[in-house]
CSV table of C-alpha atoms in Angstrom, one decimal:
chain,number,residue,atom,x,y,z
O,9,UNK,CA,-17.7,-6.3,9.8
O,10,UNK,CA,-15.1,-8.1,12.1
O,11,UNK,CA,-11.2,-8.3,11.0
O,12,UNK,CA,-11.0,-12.2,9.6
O,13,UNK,CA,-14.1,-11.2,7.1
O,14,UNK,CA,-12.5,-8.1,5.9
O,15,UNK,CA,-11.8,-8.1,2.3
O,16,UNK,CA,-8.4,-5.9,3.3
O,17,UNK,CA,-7.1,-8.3,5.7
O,18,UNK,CA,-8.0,-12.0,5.1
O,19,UNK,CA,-5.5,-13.5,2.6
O,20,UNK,CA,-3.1,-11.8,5.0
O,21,UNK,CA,-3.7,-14.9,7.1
O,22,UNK,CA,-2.6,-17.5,4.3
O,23,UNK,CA,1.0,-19.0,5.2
O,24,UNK,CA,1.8,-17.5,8.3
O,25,UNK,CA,1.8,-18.8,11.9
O,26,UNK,CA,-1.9,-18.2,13.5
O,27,UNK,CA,-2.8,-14.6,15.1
O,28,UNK,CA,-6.0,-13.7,16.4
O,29,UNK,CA,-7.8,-11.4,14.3
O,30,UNK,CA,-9.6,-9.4,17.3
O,31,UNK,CA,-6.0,-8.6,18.5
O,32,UNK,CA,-5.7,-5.8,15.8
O,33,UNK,CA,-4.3,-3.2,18.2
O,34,UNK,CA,-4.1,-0.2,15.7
O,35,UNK,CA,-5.1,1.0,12.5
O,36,UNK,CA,-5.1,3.8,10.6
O,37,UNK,CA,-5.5,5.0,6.6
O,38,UNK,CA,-5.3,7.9,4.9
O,39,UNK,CA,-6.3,8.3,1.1
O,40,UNK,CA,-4.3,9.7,-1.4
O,41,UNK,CA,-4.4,12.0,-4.2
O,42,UNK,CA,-3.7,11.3,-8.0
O,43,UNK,CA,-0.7,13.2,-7.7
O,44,UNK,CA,3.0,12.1,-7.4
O,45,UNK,CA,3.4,14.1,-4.1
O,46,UNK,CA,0.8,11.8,-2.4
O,47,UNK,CA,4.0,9.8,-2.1
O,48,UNK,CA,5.8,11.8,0.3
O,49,UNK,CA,2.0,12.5,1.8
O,50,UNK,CA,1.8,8.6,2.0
O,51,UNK,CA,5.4,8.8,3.9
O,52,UNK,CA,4.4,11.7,6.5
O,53,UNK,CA,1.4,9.9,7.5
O,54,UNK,CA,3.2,6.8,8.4
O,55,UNK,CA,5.8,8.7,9.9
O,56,UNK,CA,3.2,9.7,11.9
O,57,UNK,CA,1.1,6.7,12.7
O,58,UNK,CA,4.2,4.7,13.2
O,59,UNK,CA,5.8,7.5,15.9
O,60,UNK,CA,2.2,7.5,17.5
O,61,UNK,CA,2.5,3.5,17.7
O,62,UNK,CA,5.7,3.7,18.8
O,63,UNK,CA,7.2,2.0,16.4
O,64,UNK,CA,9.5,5.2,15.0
O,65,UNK,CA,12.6,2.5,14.4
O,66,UNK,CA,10.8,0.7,11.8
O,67,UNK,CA,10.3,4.2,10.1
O,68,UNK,CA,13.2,3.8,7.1
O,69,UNK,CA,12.1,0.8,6.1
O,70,UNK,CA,8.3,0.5,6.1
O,71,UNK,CA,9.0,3.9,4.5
O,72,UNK,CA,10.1,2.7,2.0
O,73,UNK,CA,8.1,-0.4,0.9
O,74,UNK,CA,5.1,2.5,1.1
O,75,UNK,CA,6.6,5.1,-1.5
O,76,UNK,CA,7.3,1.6,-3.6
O,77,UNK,CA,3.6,0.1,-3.0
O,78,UNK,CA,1.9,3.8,-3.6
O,79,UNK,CA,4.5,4.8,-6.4
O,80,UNK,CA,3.3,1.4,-7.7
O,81,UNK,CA,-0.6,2.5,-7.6
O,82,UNK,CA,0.1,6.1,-9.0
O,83,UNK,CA,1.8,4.4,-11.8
O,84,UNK,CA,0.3,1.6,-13.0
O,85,UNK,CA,-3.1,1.2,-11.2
O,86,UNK,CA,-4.8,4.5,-12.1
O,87,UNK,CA,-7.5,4.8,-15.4
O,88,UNK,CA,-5.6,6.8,-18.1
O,89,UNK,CA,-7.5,10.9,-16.9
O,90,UNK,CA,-6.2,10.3,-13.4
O,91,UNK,CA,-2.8,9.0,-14.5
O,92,UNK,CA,-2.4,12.0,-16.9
O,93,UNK,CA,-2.9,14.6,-14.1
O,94,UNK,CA,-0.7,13.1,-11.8
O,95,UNK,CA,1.6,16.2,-11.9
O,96,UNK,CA,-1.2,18.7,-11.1
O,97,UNK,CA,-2.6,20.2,-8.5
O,98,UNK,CA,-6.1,19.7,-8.0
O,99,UNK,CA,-8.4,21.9,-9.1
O,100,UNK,CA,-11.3,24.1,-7.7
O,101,UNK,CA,-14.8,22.3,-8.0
O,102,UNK,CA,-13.1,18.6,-8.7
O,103,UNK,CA,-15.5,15.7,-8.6
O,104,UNK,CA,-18.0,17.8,-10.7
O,105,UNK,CA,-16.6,15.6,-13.6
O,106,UNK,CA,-17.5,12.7,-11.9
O,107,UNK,CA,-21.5,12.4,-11.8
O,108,UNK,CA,-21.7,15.4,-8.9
O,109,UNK,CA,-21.4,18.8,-8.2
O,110,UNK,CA,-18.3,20.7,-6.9
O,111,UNK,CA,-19.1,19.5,-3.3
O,112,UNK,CA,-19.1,15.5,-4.7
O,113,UNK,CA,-18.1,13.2,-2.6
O,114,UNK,CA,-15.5,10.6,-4.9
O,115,UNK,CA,-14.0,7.9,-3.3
O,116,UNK,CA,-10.4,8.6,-3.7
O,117,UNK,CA,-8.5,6.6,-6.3
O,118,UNK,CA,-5.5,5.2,-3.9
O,119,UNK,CA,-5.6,4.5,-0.4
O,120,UNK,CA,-3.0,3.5,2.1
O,121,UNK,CA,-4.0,1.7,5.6
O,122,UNK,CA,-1.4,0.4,8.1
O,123,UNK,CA,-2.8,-2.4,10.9
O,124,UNK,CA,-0.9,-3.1,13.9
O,125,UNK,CA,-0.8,-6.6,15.9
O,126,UNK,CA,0.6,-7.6,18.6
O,127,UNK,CA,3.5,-9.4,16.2
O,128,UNK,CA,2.6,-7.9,13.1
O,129,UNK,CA,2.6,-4.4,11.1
O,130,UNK,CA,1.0,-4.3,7.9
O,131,UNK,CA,1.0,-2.0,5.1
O,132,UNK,CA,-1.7,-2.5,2.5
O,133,UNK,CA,-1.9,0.0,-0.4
O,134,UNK,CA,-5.8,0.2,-2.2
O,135,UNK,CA,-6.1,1.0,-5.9
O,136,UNK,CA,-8.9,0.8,-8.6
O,137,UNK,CA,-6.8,-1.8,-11.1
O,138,UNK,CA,-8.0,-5.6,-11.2
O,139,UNK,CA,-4.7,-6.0,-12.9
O,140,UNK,CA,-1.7,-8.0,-10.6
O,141,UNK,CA,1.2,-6.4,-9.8
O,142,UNK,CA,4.4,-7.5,-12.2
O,143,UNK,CA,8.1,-7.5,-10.7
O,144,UNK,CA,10.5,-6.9,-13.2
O,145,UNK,CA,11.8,-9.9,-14.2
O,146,UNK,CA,15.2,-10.7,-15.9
O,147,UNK,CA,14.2,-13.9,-17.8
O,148,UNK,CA,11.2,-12.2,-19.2
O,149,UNK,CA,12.1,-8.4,-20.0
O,150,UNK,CA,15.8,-9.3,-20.8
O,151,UNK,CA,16.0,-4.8,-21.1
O,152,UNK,CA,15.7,-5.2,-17.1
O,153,UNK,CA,18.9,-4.8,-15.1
O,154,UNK,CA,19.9,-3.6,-11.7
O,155,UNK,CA,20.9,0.5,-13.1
O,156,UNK,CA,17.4,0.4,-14.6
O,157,UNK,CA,15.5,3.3,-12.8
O,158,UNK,CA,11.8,1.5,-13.0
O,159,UNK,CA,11.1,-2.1,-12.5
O,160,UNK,CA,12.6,-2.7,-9.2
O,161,UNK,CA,9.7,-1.5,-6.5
O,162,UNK,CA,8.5,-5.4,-5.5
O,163,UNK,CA,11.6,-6.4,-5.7
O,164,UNK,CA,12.1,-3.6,-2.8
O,165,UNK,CA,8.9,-4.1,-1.3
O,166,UNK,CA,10.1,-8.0,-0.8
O,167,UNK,CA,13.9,-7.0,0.3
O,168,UNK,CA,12.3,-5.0,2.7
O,169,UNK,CA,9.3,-6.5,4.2
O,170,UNK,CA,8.7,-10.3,5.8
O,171,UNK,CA,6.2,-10.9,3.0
O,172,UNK,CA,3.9,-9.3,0.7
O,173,UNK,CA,1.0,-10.2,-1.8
O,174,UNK,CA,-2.3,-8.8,-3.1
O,175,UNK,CA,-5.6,-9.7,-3.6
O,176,UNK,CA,-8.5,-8.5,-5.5
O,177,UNK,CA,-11.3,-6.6,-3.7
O,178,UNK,CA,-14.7,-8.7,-3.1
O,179,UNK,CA,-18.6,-7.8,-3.2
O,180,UNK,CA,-18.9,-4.3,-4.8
O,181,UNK,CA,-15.0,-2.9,-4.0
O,182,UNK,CA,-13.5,-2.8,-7.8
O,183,UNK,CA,-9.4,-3.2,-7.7
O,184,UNK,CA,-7.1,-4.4,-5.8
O,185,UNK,CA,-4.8,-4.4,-2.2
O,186,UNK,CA,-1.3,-4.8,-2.7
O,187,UNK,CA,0.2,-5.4,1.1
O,188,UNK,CA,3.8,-5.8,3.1
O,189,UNK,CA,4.0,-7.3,6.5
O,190,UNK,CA,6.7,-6.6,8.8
O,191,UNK,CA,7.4,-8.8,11.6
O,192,UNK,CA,7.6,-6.7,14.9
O,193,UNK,CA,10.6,-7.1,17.1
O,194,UNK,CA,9.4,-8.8,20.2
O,195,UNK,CA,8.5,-6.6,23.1
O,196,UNK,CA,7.3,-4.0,20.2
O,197,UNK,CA,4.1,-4.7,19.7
């Protein structure tokens, strides 16, 4: 399947100034765990990808819009089993419970891909919930306020990032793909 019919990539195109899909340069994704620690697993990997791009100063901040966007799927976008063992290690033989034997092979829960343009970096953060994402939202949850320790991650992600959205996953995909896009500083990409 080419880049403009991907399901991960094509609302990516709505609203911004024209860019070849065939000029994806890089791409990389890793998935993650139903465990909190997939968060800092979510932040060595870009680390990584991003020093192997060479793209290391955009490091803090895509950083951080990717703890917020997988943060987001561990906590919200997961069915109730996975989001109860979020604090455990995984254990010997998992995926039997899930139609197969200890060898199963389960399409992981949460996945994190990062896509590299000429002009563009984009992290896009894949979970199993149809549900939209919900920034927390002053006029509506008046218990909201800036020392609140939940409720501000999109409101991060969009500080942080040139734009961001989601989608919901087409043909037999269930869920959804949250995304940021960074603009890349000319001569950088």
């Amino acid at each position: 399947m080419g880049i403009k019919g991907s399901t991960m990539v094509e609302p990516l195109w709505q609203g911004l100034p024209p860019i070849d899909p065939s000029a994806l340069s890089n791409s990389a994704s890793c998935a993650l765990a139903a465990r909190y620690d997939a968060v800092k697993g979510a932040r060595d990997f870009t680390r990584a990808t991003l020093h192997g791009w060479d793209l290391s100063q955009l490091f803090d901040d895509v950083a951080l819009v990717v703890s917020e966007l997988v943060t987001n799927a561990l906590r919200h976008a997961l069915p109730g089993e996975d989001r109860e063992s979020l604090g455990s290690r995984p254990q010997a033989g998992h995926g039997a419970g899930h139609g197969g034997g200890p060898m199963a092979v389960v399409e992981p829960a949460v996945r994190l891909h990062l896509m590299r343009w000429t002009s563009r970096l984009v992290c896009a953060v894949r979970d199993p919930s149809e549900v939209s994402p919900v920034t927390g939202d002053t006029a509506l949850f008046p218990e909201f306020n800036g020392a609140a320790e939940s409720g501000r991650g999109l409101y991060l992600v969009e500080s942080f990032s040139d734009s961001w959205g989601w989608h919901p996953l087409a043909g037999t995909l269930r869920g959804k793909v949250v995304w940021a896009l960074f603009q890349l500083p000319r001569g950088e990409g």
